[in-house]
Short mmCIF file of C-alpha atoms and ligand atoms in Angstrom, two decimals:
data_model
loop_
_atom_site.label_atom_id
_atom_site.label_comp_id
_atom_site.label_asym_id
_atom_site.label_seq_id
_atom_site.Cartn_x
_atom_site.Cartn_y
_atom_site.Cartn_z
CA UNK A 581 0.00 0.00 0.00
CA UNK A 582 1.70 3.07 -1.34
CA UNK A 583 1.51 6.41 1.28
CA UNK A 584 -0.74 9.08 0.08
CA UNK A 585 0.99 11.32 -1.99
CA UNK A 586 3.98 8.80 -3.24
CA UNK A 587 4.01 7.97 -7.02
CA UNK A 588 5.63 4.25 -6.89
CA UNK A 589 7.32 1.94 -4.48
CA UNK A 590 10.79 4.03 -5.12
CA UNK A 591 9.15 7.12 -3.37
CA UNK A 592 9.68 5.08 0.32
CA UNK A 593 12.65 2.85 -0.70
CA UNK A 594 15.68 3.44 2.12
CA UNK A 595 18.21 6.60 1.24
CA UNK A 596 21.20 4.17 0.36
CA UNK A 597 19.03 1.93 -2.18
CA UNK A 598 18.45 5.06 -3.66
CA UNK A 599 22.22 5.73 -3.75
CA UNK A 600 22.88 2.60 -5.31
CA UNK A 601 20.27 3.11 -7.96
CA UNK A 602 21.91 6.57 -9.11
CA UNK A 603 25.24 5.04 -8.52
CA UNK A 604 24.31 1.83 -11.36
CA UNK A 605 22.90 4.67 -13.82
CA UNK A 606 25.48 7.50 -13.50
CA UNK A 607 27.93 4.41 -13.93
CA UNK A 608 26.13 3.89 -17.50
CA UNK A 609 26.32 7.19 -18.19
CA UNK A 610 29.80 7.62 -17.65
CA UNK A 611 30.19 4.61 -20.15
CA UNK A 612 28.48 5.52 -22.91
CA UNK A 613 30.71 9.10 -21.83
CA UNK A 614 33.82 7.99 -22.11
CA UNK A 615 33.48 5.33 -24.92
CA UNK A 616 31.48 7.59 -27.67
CA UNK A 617 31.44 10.96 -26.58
CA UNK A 618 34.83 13.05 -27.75
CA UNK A 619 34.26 16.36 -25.44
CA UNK A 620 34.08 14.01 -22.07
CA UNK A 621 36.42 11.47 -23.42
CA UNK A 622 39.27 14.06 -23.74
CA UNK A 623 38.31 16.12 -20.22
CA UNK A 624 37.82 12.47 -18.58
CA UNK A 625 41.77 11.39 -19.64
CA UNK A 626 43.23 15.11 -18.98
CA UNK A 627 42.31 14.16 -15.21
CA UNK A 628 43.15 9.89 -15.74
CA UNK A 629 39.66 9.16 -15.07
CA UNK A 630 37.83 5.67 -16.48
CA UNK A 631 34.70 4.86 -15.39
CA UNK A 632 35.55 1.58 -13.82
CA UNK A 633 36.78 3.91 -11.07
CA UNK A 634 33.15 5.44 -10.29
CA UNK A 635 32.02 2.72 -7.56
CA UNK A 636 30.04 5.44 -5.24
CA UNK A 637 28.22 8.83 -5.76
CA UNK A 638 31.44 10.50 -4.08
CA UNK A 639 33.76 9.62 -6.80
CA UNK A 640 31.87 11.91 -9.07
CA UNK A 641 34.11 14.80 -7.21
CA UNK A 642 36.98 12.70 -9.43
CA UNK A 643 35.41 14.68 -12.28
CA UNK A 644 35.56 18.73 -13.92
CA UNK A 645 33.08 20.73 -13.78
CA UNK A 646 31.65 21.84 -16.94
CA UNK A 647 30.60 25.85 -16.94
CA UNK A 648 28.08 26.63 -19.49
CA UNK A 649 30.71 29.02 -21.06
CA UNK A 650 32.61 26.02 -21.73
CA UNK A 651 29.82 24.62 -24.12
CA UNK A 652 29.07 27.84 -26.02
CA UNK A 653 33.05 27.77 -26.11
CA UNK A 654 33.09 24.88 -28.22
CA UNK A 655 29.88 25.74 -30.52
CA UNK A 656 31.42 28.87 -31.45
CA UNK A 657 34.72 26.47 -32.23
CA UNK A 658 33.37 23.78 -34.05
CA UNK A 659 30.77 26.39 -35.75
CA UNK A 660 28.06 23.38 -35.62
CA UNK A 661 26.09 21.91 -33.14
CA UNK A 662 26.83 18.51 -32.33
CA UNK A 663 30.43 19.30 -29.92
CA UNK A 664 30.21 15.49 -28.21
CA UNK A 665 28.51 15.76 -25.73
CA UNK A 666 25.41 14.20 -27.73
CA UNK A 667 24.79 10.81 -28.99
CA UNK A 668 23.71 10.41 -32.98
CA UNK A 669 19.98 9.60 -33.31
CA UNK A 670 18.13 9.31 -36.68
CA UNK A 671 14.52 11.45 -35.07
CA UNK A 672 14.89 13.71 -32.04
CA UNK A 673 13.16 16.18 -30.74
CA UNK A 674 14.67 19.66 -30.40
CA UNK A 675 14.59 21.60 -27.12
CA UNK A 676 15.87 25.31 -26.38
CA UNK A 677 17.63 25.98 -23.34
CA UNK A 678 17.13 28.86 -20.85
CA UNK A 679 18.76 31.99 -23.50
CA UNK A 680 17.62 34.58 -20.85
CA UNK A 681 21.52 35.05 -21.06
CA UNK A 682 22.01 35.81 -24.49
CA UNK A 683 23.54 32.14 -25.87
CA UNK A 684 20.67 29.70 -26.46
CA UNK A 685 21.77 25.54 -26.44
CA UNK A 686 19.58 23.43 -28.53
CA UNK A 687 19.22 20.03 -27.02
CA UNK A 688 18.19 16.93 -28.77
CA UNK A 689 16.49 14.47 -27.38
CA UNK A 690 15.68 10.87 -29.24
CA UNK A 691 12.87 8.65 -28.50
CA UNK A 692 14.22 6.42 -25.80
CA UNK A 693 14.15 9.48 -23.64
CA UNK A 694 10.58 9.81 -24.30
CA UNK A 695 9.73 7.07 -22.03
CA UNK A 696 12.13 8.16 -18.71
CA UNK A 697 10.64 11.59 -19.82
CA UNK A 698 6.86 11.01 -19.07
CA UNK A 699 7.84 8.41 -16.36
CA UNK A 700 9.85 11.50 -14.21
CA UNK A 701 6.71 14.34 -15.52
CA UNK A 702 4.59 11.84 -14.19
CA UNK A 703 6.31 11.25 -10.29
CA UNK A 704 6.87 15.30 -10.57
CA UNK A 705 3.32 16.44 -11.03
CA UNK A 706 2.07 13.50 -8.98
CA UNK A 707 4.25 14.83 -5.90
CA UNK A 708 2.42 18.31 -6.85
CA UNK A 709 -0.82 17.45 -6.36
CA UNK A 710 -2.12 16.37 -10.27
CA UNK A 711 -4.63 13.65 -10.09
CA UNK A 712 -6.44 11.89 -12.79
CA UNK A 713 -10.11 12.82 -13.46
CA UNK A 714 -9.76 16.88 -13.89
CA UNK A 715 -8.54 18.14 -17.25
CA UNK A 716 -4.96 18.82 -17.84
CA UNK A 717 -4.55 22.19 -19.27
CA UNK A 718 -1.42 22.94 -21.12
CA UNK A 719 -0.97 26.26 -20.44
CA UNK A 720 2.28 26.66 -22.65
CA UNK A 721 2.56 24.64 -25.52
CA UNK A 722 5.97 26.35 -26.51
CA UNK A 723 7.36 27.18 -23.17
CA UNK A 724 10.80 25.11 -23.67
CA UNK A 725 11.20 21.58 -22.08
CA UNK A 726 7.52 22.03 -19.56
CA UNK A 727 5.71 22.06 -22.88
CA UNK A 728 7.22 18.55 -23.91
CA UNK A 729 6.56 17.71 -19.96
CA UNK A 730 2.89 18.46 -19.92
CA UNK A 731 2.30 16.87 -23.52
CA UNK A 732 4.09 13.88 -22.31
CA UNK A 733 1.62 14.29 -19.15
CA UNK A 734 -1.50 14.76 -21.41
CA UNK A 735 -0.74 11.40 -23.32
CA UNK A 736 0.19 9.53 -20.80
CA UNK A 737 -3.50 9.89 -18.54
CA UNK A 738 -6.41 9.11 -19.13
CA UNK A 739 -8.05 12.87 -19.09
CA UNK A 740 -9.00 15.61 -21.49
CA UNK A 741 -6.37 18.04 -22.37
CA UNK A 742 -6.56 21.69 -23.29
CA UNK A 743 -3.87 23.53 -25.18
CA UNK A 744 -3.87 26.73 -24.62
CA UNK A 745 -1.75 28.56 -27.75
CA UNK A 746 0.89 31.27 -26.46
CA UNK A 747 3.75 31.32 -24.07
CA UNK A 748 3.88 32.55 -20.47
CA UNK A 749 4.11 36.22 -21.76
CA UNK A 750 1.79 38.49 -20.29
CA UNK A 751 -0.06 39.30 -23.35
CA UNK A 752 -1.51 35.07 -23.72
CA UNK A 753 -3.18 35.40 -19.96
CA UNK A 754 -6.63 35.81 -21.59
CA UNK A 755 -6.35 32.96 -23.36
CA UNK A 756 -5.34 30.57 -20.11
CA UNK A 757 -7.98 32.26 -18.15
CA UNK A 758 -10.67 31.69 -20.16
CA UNK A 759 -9.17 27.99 -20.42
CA UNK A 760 -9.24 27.56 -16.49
CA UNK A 761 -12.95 29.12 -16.65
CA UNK A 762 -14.02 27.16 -19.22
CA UNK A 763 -12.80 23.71 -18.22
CA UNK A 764 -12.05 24.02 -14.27
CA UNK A 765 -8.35 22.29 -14.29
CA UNK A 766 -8.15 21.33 -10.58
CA UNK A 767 -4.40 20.84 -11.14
CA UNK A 768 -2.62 24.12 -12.60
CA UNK A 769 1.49 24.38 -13.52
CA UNK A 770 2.70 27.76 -14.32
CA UNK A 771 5.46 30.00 -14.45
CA UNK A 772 5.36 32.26 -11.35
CA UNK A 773 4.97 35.44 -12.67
CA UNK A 774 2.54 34.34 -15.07
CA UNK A 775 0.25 33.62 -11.79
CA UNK A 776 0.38 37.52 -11.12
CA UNK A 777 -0.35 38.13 -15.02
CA UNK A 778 -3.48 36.57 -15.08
CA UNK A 779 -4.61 38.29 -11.69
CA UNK A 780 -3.96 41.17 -13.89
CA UNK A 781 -6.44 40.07 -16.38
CA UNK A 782 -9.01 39.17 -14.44
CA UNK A 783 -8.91 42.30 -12.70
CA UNK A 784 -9.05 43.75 -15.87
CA UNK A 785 -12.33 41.64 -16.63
CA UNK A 786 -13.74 43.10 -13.39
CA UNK A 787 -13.50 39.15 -11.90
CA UNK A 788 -11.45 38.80 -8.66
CA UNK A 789 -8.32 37.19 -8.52
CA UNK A 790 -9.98 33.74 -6.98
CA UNK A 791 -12.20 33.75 -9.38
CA UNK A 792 -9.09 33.04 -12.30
CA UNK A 793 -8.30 30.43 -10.07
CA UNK A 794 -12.13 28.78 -9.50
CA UNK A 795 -11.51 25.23 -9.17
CA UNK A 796 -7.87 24.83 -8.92
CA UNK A 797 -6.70 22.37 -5.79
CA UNK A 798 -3.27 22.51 -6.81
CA UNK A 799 -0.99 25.33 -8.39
CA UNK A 800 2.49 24.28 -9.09
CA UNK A 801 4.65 27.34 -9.74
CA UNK A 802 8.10 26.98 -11.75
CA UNK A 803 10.66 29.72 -12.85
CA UNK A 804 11.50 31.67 -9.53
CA UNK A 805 11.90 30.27 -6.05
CA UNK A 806 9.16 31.26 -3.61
CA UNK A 807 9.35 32.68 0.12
CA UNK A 808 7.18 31.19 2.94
CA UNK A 809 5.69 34.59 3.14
CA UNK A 810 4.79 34.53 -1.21
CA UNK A 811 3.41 31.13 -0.80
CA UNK A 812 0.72 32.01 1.66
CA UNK A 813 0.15 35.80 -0.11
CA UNK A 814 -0.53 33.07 -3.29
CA UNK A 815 -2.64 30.79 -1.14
CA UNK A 816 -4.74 34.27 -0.16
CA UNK A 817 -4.90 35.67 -3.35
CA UNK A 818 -5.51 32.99 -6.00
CA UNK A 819 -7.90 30.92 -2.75
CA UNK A 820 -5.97 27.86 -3.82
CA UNK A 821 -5.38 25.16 -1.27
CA UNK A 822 -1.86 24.14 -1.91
CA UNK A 823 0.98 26.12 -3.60
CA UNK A 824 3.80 23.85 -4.80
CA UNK A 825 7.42 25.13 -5.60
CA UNK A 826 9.04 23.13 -8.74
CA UNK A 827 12.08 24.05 -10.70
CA UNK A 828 13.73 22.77 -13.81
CA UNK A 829 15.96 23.18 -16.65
CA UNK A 830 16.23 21.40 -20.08
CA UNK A 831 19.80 20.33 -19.03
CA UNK A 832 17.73 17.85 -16.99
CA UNK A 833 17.35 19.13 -13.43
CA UNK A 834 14.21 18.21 -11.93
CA UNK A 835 12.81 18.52 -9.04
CA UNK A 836 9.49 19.37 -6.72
CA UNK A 837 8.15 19.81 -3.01
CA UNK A 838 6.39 17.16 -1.33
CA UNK A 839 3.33 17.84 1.12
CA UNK A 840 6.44 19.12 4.31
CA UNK A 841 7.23 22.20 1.66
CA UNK A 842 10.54 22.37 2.78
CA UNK A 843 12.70 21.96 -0.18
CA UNK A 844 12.05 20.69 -3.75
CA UNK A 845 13.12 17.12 -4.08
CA UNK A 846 15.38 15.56 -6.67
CA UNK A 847 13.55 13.42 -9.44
CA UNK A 848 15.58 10.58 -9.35
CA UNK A 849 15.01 9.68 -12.84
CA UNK A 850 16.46 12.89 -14.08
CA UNK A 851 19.76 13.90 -12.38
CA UNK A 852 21.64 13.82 -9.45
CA UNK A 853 22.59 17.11 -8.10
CA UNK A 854 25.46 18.43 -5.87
CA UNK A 855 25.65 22.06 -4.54
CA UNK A 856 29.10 23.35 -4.19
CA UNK A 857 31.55 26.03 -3.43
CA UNK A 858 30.77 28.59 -6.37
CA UNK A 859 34.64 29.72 -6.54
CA UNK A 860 36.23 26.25 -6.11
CA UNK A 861 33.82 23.60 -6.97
CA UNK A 862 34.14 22.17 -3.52
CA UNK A 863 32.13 20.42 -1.50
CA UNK A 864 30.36 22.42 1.02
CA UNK A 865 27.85 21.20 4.33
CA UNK A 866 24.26 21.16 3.37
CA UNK A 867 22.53 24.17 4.67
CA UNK A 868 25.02 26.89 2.78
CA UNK A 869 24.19 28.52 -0.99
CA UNK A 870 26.57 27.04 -3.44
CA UNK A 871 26.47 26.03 -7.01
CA UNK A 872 23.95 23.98 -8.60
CA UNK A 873 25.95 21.04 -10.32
CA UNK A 874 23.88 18.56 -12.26
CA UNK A 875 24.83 14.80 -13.45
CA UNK A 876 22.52 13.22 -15.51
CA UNK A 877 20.78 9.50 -14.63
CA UNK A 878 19.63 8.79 -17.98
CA UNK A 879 22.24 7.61 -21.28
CA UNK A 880 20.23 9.25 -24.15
CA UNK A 881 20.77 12.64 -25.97
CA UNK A 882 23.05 14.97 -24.83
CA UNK A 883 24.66 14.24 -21.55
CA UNK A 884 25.38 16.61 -19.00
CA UNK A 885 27.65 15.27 -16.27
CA UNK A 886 28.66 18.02 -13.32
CA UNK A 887 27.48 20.30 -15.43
CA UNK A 888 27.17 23.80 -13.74
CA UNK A 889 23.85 25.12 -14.48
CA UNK A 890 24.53 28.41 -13.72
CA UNK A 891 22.16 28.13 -10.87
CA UNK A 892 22.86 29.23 -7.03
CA UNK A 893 20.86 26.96 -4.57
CA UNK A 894 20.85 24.99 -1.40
CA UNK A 895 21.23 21.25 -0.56
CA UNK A 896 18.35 20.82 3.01
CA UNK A 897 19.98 18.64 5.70
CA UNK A 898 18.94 15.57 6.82
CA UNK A 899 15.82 13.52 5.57
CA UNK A 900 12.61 14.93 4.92
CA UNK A 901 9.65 14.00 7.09
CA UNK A 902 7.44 13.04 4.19
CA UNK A 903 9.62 9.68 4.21
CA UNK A 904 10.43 10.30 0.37
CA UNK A 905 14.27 9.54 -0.36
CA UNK A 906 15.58 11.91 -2.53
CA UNK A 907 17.45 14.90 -1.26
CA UNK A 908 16.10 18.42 -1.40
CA UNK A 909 17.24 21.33 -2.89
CA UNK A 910 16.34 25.10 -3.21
CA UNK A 911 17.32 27.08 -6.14
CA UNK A 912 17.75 30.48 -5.24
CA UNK A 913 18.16 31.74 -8.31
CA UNK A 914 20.67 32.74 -11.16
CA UNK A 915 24.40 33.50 -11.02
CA UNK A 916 24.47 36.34 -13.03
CA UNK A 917 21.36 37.70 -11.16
CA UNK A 918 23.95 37.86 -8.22
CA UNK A 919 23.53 41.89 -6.91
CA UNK A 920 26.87 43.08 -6.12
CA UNK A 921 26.62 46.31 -3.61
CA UNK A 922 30.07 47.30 -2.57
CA UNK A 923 31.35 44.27 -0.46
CA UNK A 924 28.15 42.56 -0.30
CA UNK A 925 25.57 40.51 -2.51
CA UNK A 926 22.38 39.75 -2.50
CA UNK A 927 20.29 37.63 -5.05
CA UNK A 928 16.46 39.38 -6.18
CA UNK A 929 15.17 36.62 -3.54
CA UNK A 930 16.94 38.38 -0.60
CA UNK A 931 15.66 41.36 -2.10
CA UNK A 932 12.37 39.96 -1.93
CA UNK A 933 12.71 38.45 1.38
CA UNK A 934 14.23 41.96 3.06
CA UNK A 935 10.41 43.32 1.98
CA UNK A 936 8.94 40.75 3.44
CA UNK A 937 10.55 40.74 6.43
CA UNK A 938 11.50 44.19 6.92
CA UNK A 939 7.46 46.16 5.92
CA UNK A 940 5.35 43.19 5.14
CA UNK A 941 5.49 43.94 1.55
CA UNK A 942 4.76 40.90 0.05
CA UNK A 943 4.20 40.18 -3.64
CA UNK A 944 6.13 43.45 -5.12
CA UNK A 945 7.15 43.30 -8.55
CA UNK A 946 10.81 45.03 -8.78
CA UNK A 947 13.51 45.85 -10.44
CA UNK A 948 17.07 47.21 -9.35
CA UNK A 949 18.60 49.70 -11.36
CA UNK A 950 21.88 49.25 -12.95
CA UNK A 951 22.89 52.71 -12.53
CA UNK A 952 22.10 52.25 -9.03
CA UNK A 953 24.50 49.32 -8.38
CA UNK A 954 27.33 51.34 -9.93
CA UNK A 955 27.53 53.89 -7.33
CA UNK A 956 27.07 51.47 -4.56
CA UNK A 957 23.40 51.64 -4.19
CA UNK A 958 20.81 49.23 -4.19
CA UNK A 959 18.14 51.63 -6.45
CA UNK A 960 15.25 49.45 -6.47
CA UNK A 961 12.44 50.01 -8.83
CA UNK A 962 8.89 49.29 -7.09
CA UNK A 963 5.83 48.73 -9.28
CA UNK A 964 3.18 50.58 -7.99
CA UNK A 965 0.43 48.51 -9.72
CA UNK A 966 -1.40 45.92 -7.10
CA UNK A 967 0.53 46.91 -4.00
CA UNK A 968 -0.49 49.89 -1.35
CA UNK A 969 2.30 51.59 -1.87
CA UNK A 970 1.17 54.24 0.91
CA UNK A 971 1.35 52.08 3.36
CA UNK A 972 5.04 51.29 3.14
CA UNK A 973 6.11 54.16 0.84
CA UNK A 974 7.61 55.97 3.82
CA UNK A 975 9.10 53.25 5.95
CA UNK A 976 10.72 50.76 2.83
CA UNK A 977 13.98 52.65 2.46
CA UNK A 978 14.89 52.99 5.86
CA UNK A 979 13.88 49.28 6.79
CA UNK A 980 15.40 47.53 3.98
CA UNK A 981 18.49 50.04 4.76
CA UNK A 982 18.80 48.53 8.13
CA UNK A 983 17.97 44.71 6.67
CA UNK A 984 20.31 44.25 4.47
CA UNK A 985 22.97 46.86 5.35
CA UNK A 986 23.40 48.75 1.98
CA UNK A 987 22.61 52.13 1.09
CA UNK A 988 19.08 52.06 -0.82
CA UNK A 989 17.07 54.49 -2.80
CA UNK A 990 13.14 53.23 -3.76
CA UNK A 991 11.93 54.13 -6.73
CA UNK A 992 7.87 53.75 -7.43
CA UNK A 993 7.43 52.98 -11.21
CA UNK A 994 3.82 52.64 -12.86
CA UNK A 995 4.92 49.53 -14.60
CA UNK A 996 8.13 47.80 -15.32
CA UNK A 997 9.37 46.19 -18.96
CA UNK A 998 8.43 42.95 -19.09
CA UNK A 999 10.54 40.15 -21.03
CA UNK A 1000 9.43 36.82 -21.91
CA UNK A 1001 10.75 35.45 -18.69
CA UNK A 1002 9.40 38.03 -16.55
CA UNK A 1003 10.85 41.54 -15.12
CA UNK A 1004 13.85 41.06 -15.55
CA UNK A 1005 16.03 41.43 -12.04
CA UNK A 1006 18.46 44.44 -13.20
CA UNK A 1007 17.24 47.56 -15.51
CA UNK A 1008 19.04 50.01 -17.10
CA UNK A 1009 17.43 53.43 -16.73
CA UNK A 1010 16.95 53.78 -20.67
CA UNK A 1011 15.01 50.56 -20.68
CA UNK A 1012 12.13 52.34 -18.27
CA UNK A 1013 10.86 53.52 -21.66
CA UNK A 1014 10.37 57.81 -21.65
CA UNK A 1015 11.69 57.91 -18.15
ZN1 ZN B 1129 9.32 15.48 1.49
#
């Protein structure tokens, strides 16, 4: 008899079964690495490492890091690409990586992956709540590697599906709000700020924000990592039951909260991850923000093994009380997102948390200014729209002042530019638009 809430018999097997699962597959991968894959082959013998070496999860410290620089490194060089990290395949399907930092990776994936694909979607969404008998509504058909997720999702249940055309830009809310009013999804994924963009346009229907949500049990929210204090201000505003953190990449990290919400997870069928000292690729304890390192568990498509995603998170401590295996992780958000203000920095989720904290300002869209950070000053831009800004207009600079220990200047804005991913964290002052 499986416990409520666990996807398979794996979900309660004992830590160090779990080990030696990842420890059999990782083994594979590091095969099919070293025997047909040129870019690992050559960084595998520049440190005299064969895989008959890799007996336990620990002796992956025996290999480099790979920085995503490294990859777009050898595009550029080869000018094509296929750079070996990728396995030949006759029919793949094509997959764009995160290019919200200017260099996009295509990623192929053939049709064994299909199956440890849907399997992993499948133990994700089922740890987030999705149950059969409700529509699935795909709320972003072309959203990167959650589109292939949710149409892997759609085929593999027995339910009606809904596809929704557009992305998660602002402008498509209309057409995933009249999808949730139309077909009542009890199960919802999303990109977090999309959540706030179809508030928007339901306030702009004259509805109230609940009412976008009618019906939904369970909201899973990817993209951005969320603050105890955002969860419930979701909870209150949307008048869904359960808000559920998830976060992903197409480089294969996976990885969701259970019931406890404390910490996301690992899907063991995707990767194994490692955080680690972000200047020396270190180990460091559990508990402290390091890099996110990824190794893949599956031997098809391209294979990313300690591959540096670029990602800052946390590893949680100890074993979660849900009884699930698989370690949990927090990613708290991009690299290059890092705020640098004089000797300090801060990532837009301190930021967010100093509001929180500091004036109860939960739910703020902002910005910091770029012109800001080069004088030393944390300038952050405040959208006015769906806040009371009165309330904490006087008190914000001095609190978050005394927070986070850096001179700060507020700046109310009517709206802020929105990319396809969102505000994005740092604005230059010509970007305001007739500012
Ligand atoms: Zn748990």
């Amino acid at each position: 008899m499986l416990k409520e809430g666990f996807w398979d018999e794996m979900d309660s097997w004992p830590r160090a079964r779990l080990d030696r699962y990842w420890t059999r597959r990782i083994r594979r991968v590091l095969d099919v690495a070293y025997n047909s894959l040129p870019f690992y082959q050559r960084r595998f013998q520049q440190v005299g490492f064969s895989p008959s070496q890799f007996r336990s999860l620990d002796d992956l410290r025996r290999l480099p890091v790979t920085e995503r620089g490294e990859l777009l490194n050898a595009l550029k060089q080869a000018g094509r690409y296929p750079i070996g990290i990728e396995r030949g395949h006759e029919e793949v399907v094509l997959c764009v990586s995160s290019g919200t930092e200017g260099d996009v990776i295509f990623l192929s994936f053939p049709r064994q992956w299909a199956d440890m694909e849907r399997q992993a979607t499948l133990r994700a969404h089922w740890w987030a709540g999705l149950r059969p008998g409700g529509p699935i509504l795909i709320s972003a058909p072309a959203w990167h590697i959650y589109a292939l997720g949710q149409n892997l999702l759609a085929r593999a249940l027995p339910a009606q599906a809904v596809i929704v055309w557009g992305t998660y830009s602002p402008e498509f809310a209309s057409h995933v709000l009249q999808a949730i009013r139309a077909f009542s999804p009890q199960f919802l994924g999303l990109f977090l700020p999309f959540v706030f963009s179809l508030v928007a346009e339901a306030r702009r229907r004259g509805l109230g924000p609940s009412q976008a949500f009618q019906g939904v049990k369970n909201l899973m929210v990817v993209g951005a990592p969320i603050t105890p204090a955002l969860r419930r201000h979701l909870q209150e505003l949307t008048g869904v039951e359960r808000v559920v953190e998830a976060a992903g990449s197409s480089e294969g990290l996976l990885a969701v909260e259970c019931e406890v919400g404390q910490g996301l997870h690992l899907v063991p069928e995707k990767s194994v991850v490692e955080v680690l000292d972000a200047a020396t690729y270190d180990p460091i304890p559990a508990g402290q923000q390091g890099a996110v390192v990824i190794t893949n568990t599956w031997p098809w498509g391209p294979l990313y093994i300690r591959y540096a995603t670029g990602d800052l998170g946390v590893m949680y401590p100890g074993e979660c009380p849900c009884g699930r295996p698989s370690p949990r992780i927090k990613v708290m958000g991009r690299r290059s997102h890092l705020l640098r203000v004089g000797q300090r920095s801060f990532l837009p989720y301190d930021v967010q948390q100093a509001m929180e904290e500091a004036v109860g300002l939960v739910g703020a869209t902002f910005a910091v200014l770029w012109e800001g950070l080069a004088k030393g000053c944390l300038h952050l831009l405040v959208q006015e729209e769906g806040i009371d800004a009165r309330a904490v207009r006087s008190r914000l600079k001095k609190a978050l002042e005394d927070y986070l220990d850096v001179p700060v200047k507020v700046e109310w804005a009517p709206s802020l530019p929105m990319r396809w991913k969102g505000v994005p964290p740092v604005i230059r002052r010509e970007e305001m638009g007739g500012r």
